[in-house]
Coordinates of C-alpha atoms in Angstrom, one line a residue:
X253 CA 20.4 14.7 -9.3
X254 CA 18.4 12.1 -7.3
X255 CA 20.1 9.1 -5.8
X256 CA 19.5 5.7 -7.5
X257 CA 17.3 3.3 -5.6
X258 CA 18.8 0.2 -4.0
X259 CA 19.5 -2.5 -6.6
X260 CA 16.7 -5.1 -6.5
X261 CA 17.7 -8.5 -5.1
X262 CA 16.4 -10.1 -8.3
X263 CA 16.2 -8.8 -11.9
X264 CA 12.7 -8.4 -13.4
X265 CA 11.5 -11.8 -14.4
X266 CA 14.0 -13.6 -12.2
X267 CA 12.0 -13.4 -9.0
X268 CA 10.1 -16.7 -8.4
X269 CA 9.3 -16.6 -4.7
X270 CA 10.3 -19.5 -2.5
X271 CA 11.5 -19.8 1.1
X272 CA 13.1 -16.5 1.9
X273 CA 13.4 -16.6 5.7
X274 CA 13.2 -19.3 8.3
X275 CA 9.4 -18.6 8.6
X276 CA 8.4 -17.0 5.4
X277 CA 7.7 -18.7 2.1
X278 CA 6.5 -16.7 -1.0
X279 CA 4.1 -18.4 -3.5
X280 CA 4.2 -16.1 -6.6
X281 CA 0.9 -15.6 -8.4
X282 CA 1.3 -15.8 -12.2
X283 CA -0.2 -12.3 -12.8
X284 CA 2.7 -10.2 -13.9
X285 CA 2.1 -6.7 -15.3
X286 CA 3.1 -3.1 -15.1
X287 CA 1.4 -2.6 -11.8
X288 CA 1.9 -6.1 -10.3
X289 CA 5.6 -6.4 -11.4
X290 CA 6.5 -10.1 -11.3
X291 CA 3.1 -11.0 -9.9
X292 CA 1.4 -10.9 -6.5
X293 CA 3.4 -12.3 -3.6
X294 CA 1.3 -14.5 -1.4
X295 CA 3.2 -15.1 1.9
X296 CA 2.9 -18.3 3.9
X297 CA 4.2 -17.9 7.4
X298 CA 4.9 -20.9 9.6
X299 CA 6.9 -21.3 12.8
X300 CA 9.4 -24.1 12.5
X301 CA 7.9 -27.4 13.6
X302 CA 4.4 -25.9 13.8
X303 CA 1.2 -27.1 12.0
X304 CA -0.8 -23.8 11.9
X305 CA 0.2 -21.3 9.2
X306 CA -0.7 -17.7 8.5
X307 CA -1.3 -16.7 4.9
X308 CA -0.9 -13.0 3.9
X309 CA -2.7 -11.8 0.7
X310 CA -4.1 -14.9 -1.1
X311 CA -4.1 -12.8 -4.3
X312 CA -6.6 -12.5 -7.1
X313 CA -9.4 -14.9 -7.9
X314 CA -7.0 -17.3 -9.6
X315 CA -8.0 -20.9 -8.8
X316 CA -4.6 -22.4 -9.8
X317 CA -2.7 -20.0 -7.6
X318 CA -5.1 -20.4 -4.6
X319 CA -4.7 -24.2 -4.8
X320 CA -0.9 -23.8 -5.1
X321 CA -0.9 -21.9 -1.9
X322 CA -2.9 -24.6 -0.1
X323 CA -0.6 -27.3 -1.5
X324 CA 2.5 -25.4 -0.3
X325 CA 1.1 -25.3 3.2
X326 CA 0.1 -29.0 3.1
X327 CA 3.5 -29.9 1.8
X328 CA 4.9 -28.6 5.1
X329 CA 2.6 -30.7 7.1
X330 CA 0.5 -27.7 8.1
X331 CA -2.9 -26.1 7.6
X332 CA -4.0 -22.5 7.1
X333 CA -5.2 -21.2 10.4
X334 CA -5.4 -17.5 9.6
X335 CA -5.6 -15.4 6.4
X336 CA -4.8 -11.7 6.7
X337 CA -4.9 -8.9 4.1
X338 CA -2.5 -6.0 3.7
X339 CA -5.3 -4.1 1.9
X340 CA -8.3 -4.6 -0.3
X341 CA -7.1 -4.2 -3.8
X342 CA -8.2 -7.1 -6.1
X343 CA -4.7 -8.3 -6.9
X344 CA -4.2 -9.0 -3.1
X345 CA -7.7 -9.7 -1.8
X346 CA -10.1 -10.8 -4.6
X347 CA -9.4 -14.4 -4.0
X348 CA -9.9 -14.2 -0.2
X349 CA -13.5 -15.5 -0.2
X350 CA -12.6 -18.5 -2.4
X351 CA -9.4 -19.2 -0.3
X352 CA -11.6 -19.3 2.8
X353 CA -13.8 -21.9 1.1
X354 CA -10.7 -24.0 0.3
X355 CA -9.1 -23.7 3.8
X356 CA -11.9 -23.0 6.3
X357 CA -9.7 -20.3 7.7
X358 CA -11.0 -16.9 8.8
X359 CA -9.9 -13.8 7.0
X360 CA -8.7 -10.7 8.9
X361 CA -8.2 -7.2 7.6
X362 CA -9.2 -3.7 8.3
X363 CA -11.9 -1.7 6.5
X364 CA -14.4 -2.9 3.9
X365 CA -16.4 -4.8 6.5
X366 CA -13.3 -6.3 8.2
X367 CA -12.8 -3.9 11.1
X368 CA -11.0 -6.4 13.3
X369 CA -7.3 -5.5 12.9
X370 CA -5.7 -2.4 14.4
X371 CA -2.3 -0.9 14.9
X372 CA -0.3 -2.9 17.5
X373 CA -2.6 -6.0 17.3
X374 CA -0.8 -9.3 17.3
X375 CA -1.8 -12.2 15.0
X376 CA -0.8 -15.6 16.5
X377 CA -0.8 -19.1 15.0
X378 CA 1.2 -22.1 16.0
X379 CA 3.7 -20.1 18.1
X380 CA 4.1 -17.5 15.3
X381 CA 3.6 -13.9 16.2
X382 CA 2.9 -11.1 13.7
X383 CA 2.5 -7.5 14.9
X384 CA 0.2 -5.2 12.9
X385 CA 1.7 -1.9 11.8
X386 CA -0.9 0.5 10.4
X387 CA 0.6 2.0 7.2
X388 CA -2.2 3.9 5.4
X389 CA -1.5 6.0 2.4
X390 CA -1.3 3.7 -0.6
X391 CA -4.9 3.0 0.4
X392 CA -6.7 4.0 3.6
X393 CA -6.8 0.3 4.8
X394 CA -3.1 -0.5 4.1
X395 CA -1.4 -2.6 6.8
X396 CA 2.1 -3.9 7.3
X397 CA 3.0 -6.9 9.4
X398 CA 6.2 -7.2 11.5
X399 CA 7.6 -10.6 11.9
X400 CA 10.0 -10.0 14.8
X401 CA 11.5 -13.5 14.9
X402 CA 12.9 -13.0 11.3
X403 CA 13.5 -9.2 11.7
X404 CA 11.2 -8.8 8.6
X405 CA 8.3 -6.6 7.6
X406 CA 5.6 -7.6 5.2
X407 CA 4.6 -4.3 3.5
X408 CA 1.9 -5.2 0.9
X409 CA 2.0 -2.3 -1.6
X410 CA 3.4 0.3 0.9
X411 CA 7.0 -0.6 -0.1
X412 CA 7.7 -2.7 -3.2
X413 CA 10.6 -4.9 -4.1
X414 CA 11.5 -2.6 -7.0
X415 CA 10.4 0.8 -8.1
X416 CA 7.9 2.9 -6.2
X417 CA 4.3 2.5 -5.3
X418 CA 1.1 4.5 -6.2
X419 CA -0.8 6.7 -3.7
X420 CA -4.2 5.6 -5.0
X421 CA -6.2 8.8 -4.8
X422 CA -8.9 9.4 -3.6
X423 CA -8.8 6.4 -1.2
X424 CA -5.0 6.8 -0.8
X425 CA -3.7 10.0 0.8
X426 CA -0.2 11.4 0.6
X427 CA 0.1 12.9 4.1
X428 CA -0.9 9.6 5.5
X429 CA 1.6 7.8 3.3
X430 CA 4.5 10.1 4.3
X431 CA 3.6 9.5 7.9
X432 CA 3.6 5.7 7.3
X433 CA 7.1 6.0 5.7
X434 CA 8.3 7.8 8.7
X435 CA 7.0 5.0 10.9
X436 CA 8.8 2.5 8.8
X437 CA 12.0 4.5 8.9
X438 CA 11.9 4.3 12.7
X439 CA 11.4 0.6 12.6
X440 CA 14.1 -0.1 10.0
X441 CA 16.5 2.5 11.5
X442 CA 16.3 0.9 14.9
X443 CA 17.3 -2.5 13.6
X444 CA 14.1 -4.4 14.6
X445 CA 13.4 -4.7 10.9
X446 CA 16.3 -5.5 8.5
X447 CA 14.4 -6.9 5.5
X448 CA 11.2 -6.2 3.6
X449 CA 8.9 -8.9 2.2
X450 CA 6.8 -6.9 -0.3
X451 CA 3.5 -7.5 -2.0
X452 CA 5.2 -7.3 -5.4
X453 CA 8.8 -7.8 -6.5
X454 CA 11.7 -9.5 -4.8
X455 CA 12.7 -9.4 -1.1
X456 CA 14.4 -6.2 0.0
X457 CA 17.5 -7.2 2.0
X458 CA 18.3 -3.7 3.2
X459 CA 15.0 -2.3 4.5
X460 CA 16.5 0.9 5.9
X461 CA 18.1 1.8 2.5
X462 CA 14.8 1.2 0.6
X463 CA 12.7 3.2 3.0
X464 CA 15.2 6.1 2.9
X465 CA 15.0 6.0 -0.9
X466 CA 11.2 6.0 -0.8
X467 CA 11.2 9.1 1.4
X468 CA 13.7 10.9 -0.8
X469 CA 11.7 10.0 -3.9
X470 CA 8.5 11.4 -2.5
X471 CA 10.2 14.7 -1.6
X472 CA 11.7 15.0 -5.0
X473 CA 8.4 14.2 -6.8
X474 CA 6.7 16.9 -4.8
X475 CA 9.3 19.4 -5.9
X476 CA 8.9 18.3 -9.5
X477 CA 5.1 18.8 -9.2
X478 CA 5.5 22.2 -7.7
X479 CA 7.8 23.2 -10.6
X480 CA 5.4 21.8 -13.2
X481 CA 2.5 23.8 -11.7
X482 CA 4.7 27.0 -11.7
X483 CA 5.6 26.3 -15.4
X484 CA 2.0 26.4 -16.4
X485 CA 0.3 23.1 -15.5
X486 CA -1.8 24.9 -12.9
X487 CA -3.5 26.8 -15.7
X488 CA -4.2 23.8 -17.9
X489 CA -7.7 22.4 -18.5
X490 CA -6.6 19.2 -16.9
X491 CA -3.8 20.0 -14.4
X492 CA -3.4 16.4 -13.4
X493 CA -2.7 15.3 -16.9
X494 CA -0.5 18.3 -17.5
X495 CA 1.6 17.4 -14.5
X496 CA 1.8 13.8 -15.6
X497 CA 3.1 14.8 -19.0
X498 CA 5.8 16.9 -17.5
X499 CA 6.9 14.9 -14.5
X500 CA 6.4 11.4 -15.7
X501 CA 7.6 11.9 -19.3
X502 CA 10.2 9.2 -18.9
X503 CA 7.7 6.7 -17.5
X504 CA 6.0 4.2 -19.9
X505 CA 2.6 5.5 -20.9
X506 CA 0.9 2.3 -19.8
X507 CA 1.5 3.4 -16.2
X508 CA 0.4 7.0 -16.7
X509 CA -3.1 6.3 -15.4
X510 CA -1.6 5.1 -12.1
X511 CA 0.8 8.1 -12.1
X512 CA -2.3 10.3 -12.5
X513 CA -3.6 8.9 -9.2
X514 CA -0.4 9.8 -7.4
X515 CA -0.4 13.3 -9.0
X516 CA -4.0 13.9 -7.9
X517 CA -2.9 12.9 -4.3
X518 CA 0.1 15.2 -4.6
X519 CA -2.0 18.2 -5.8
X520 CA -4.4 17.6 -2.9
X521 CA -1.5 17.5 -0.5
X522 CA -0.1 20.8 -1.9
X523 CA -3.4 22.5 -1.8
X524 CA -3.5 21.9 2.0
X525 CA 0.0 23.2 2.3
X526 CA 0.3 26.3 0.0

């Protein structure tokens, strides 16, 4: 029997964002749903006493939310100096162009025409330092950001505040995702990162426990997929759907399309490792 995941720091619907570390404030976008959980977390990072802020993931093209982020920064006597994206999915990045219009701040990301951030790069603003940690797998352009001063890691969709994430095949790739989880295990196991500030869901206070759970979960899912294939799914007209029906039978059907993306990634991974 698989081990239960760490208990979320806030029940579903109870997470509302707010100031969670000395430097990190979450402005929660009102876009809850099966894939976005409580909504998209937009992170405002500001060194104490500074006037230049970094915003991570302005979110979807939701005017009220974008203006709320700007207002939150201004309420702290600051301005947005940099905007950075964890990845290009619309619920994180669609509002970036409009946010740039509202703030005048440049947007930095990787891929999709923004090839200006790489692993190990440092984003600086007003004395704040963020270290880029490449964590592809959920998508090919997924990045995390270490905030050393708060011993925190902003993970986008690579690790969520509750539940598990999707490896969004074909752009996402399972081998890369497993490698990324191994990188995060090294960071969290060494104590340099103790908490996770995710792209969706509440703050994860025990980063090491959550990353360990994610790694166990992926290994268990692969075994379940192998068994489903052996039990006949491999011969089905649609092996992906057949595996989803067996392995994700206890998951609400509204998330089966997302589960199918992860299954396709798992099948690709297994084909390369017979």
